[in-house]
Short mmCIF file of C-alpha atoms in Angstrom, two decimals:
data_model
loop_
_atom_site.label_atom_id
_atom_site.label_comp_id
_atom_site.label_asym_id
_atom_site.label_seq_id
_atom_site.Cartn_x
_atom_site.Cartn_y
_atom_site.Cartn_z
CA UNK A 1 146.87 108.66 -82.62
CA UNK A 2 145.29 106.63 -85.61
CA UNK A 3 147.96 105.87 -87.88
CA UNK A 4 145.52 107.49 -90.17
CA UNK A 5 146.46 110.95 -89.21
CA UNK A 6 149.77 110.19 -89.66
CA UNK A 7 149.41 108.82 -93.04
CA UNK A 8 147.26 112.12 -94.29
CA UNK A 9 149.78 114.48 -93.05
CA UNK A 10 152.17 112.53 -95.42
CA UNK A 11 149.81 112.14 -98.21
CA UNK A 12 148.73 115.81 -97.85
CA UNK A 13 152.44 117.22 -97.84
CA UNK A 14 152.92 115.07 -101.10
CA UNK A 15 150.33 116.30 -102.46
CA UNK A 16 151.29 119.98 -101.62
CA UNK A 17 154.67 119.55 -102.98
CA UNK A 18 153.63 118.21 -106.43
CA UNK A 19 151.21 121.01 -106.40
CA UNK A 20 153.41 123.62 -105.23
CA UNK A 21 156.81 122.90 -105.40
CA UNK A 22 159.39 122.51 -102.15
CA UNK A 23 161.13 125.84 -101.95
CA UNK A 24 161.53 127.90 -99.11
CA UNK A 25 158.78 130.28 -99.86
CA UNK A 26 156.35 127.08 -99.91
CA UNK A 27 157.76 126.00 -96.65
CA UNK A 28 157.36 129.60 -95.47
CA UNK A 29 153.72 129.40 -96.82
CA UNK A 30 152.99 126.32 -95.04
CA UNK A 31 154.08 127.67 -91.60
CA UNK A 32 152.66 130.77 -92.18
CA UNK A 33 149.25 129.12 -92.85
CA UNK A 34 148.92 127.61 -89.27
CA UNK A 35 148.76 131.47 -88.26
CA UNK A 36 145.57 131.62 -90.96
CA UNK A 37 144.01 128.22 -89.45
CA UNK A 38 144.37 129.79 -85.48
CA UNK A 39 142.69 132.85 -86.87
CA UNK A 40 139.89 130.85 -87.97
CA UNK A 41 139.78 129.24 -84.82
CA UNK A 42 139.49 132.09 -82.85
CA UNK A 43 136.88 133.77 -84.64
CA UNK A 44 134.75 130.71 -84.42
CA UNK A 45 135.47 131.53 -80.63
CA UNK A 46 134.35 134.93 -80.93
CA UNK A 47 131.22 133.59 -82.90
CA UNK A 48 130.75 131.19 -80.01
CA UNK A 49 130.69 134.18 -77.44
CA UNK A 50 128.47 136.29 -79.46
CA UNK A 51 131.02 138.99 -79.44
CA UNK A 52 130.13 140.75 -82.64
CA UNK A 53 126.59 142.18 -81.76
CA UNK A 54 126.01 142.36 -85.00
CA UNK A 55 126.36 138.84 -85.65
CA UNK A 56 125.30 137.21 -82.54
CA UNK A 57 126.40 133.43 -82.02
CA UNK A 58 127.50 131.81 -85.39
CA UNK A 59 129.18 129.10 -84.00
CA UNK A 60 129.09 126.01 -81.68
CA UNK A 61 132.19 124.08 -79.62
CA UNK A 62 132.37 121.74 -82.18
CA UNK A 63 133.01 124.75 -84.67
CA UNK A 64 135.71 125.38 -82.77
CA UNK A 65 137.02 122.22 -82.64
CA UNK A 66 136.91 121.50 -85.69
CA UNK A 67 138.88 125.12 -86.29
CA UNK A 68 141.43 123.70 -83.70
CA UNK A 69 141.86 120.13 -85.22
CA UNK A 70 142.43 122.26 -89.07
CA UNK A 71 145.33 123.96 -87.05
CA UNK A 72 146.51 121.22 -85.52
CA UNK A 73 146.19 118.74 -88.92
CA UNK A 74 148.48 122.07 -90.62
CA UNK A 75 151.46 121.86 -88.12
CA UNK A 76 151.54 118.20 -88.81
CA UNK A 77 151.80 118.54 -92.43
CA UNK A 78 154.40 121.55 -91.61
CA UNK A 79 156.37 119.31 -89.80
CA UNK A 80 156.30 117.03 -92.30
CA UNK A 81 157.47 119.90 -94.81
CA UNK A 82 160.15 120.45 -92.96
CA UNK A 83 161.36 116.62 -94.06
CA UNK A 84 160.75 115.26 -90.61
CA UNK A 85 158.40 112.84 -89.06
CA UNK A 86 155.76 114.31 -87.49
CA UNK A 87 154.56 111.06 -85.41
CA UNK A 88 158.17 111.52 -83.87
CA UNK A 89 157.91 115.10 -83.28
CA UNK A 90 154.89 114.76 -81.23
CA UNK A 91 155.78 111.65 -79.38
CA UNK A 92 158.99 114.07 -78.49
CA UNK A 93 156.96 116.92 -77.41
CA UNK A 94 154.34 114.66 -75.31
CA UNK A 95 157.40 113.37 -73.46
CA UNK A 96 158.66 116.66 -72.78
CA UNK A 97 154.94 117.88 -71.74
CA UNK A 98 154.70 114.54 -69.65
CA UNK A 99 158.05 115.00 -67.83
CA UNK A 100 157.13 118.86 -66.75
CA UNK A 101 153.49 117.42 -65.30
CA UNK A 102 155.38 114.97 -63.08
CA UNK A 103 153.20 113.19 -60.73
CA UNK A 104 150.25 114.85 -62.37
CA UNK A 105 150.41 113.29 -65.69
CA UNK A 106 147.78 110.68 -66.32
CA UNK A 107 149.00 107.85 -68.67
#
């Protein structure tokens, strides 16, 4: 990734904790807000499929993306909360993704 995503997810919890403090009820506010970000994201879905008749289809793939890249921007910056590195996190979890693919991972 862009070191530029890395850098925002920094900036952004430094800006949160100025804003909001760094209890535990702020870090509980910033996990809890990646369940409000994959809500978003799957009602974009829904709005996608047309599933509300009412509605129809509201929204396009890149909607969704872009719902998906909001949730996936707030677990960095949870991470981050938590006083660790998110670019390390991830590498961590890629390797552990990579090493369950096997032969099947692409590099």
């Amino acid at each position: 990734m862009d070191e530029s995503i890395w850098e925002a997810a920094r900036a952004s919890r430094s800006w949160l904790d100025a804003a909001n403090g760094t209890g535990q009820t702020e870090l509980t506010c910033r996990i809890l807000k990646l369940t409000e970000e994959a809500g978003e994201a799957s009602a974009a879905w829904i709005g996608l499929l047309g599933q509300n008749p009412r509605k129809g289809v509201t929204h396009t793939r890149e909607d969704v993306a872009a719902e998906l890249a909001d949730v996936a921007f707030t677990a960095l910056v949870a991470i981050e909360s938590l006083g660790l590195d998110a670019r390390t996190t991830m590498d961590a979890c890629a390797a552990k993704v990579r090493s369950r693919l096997g032969n099947h991972a692409r590099p």
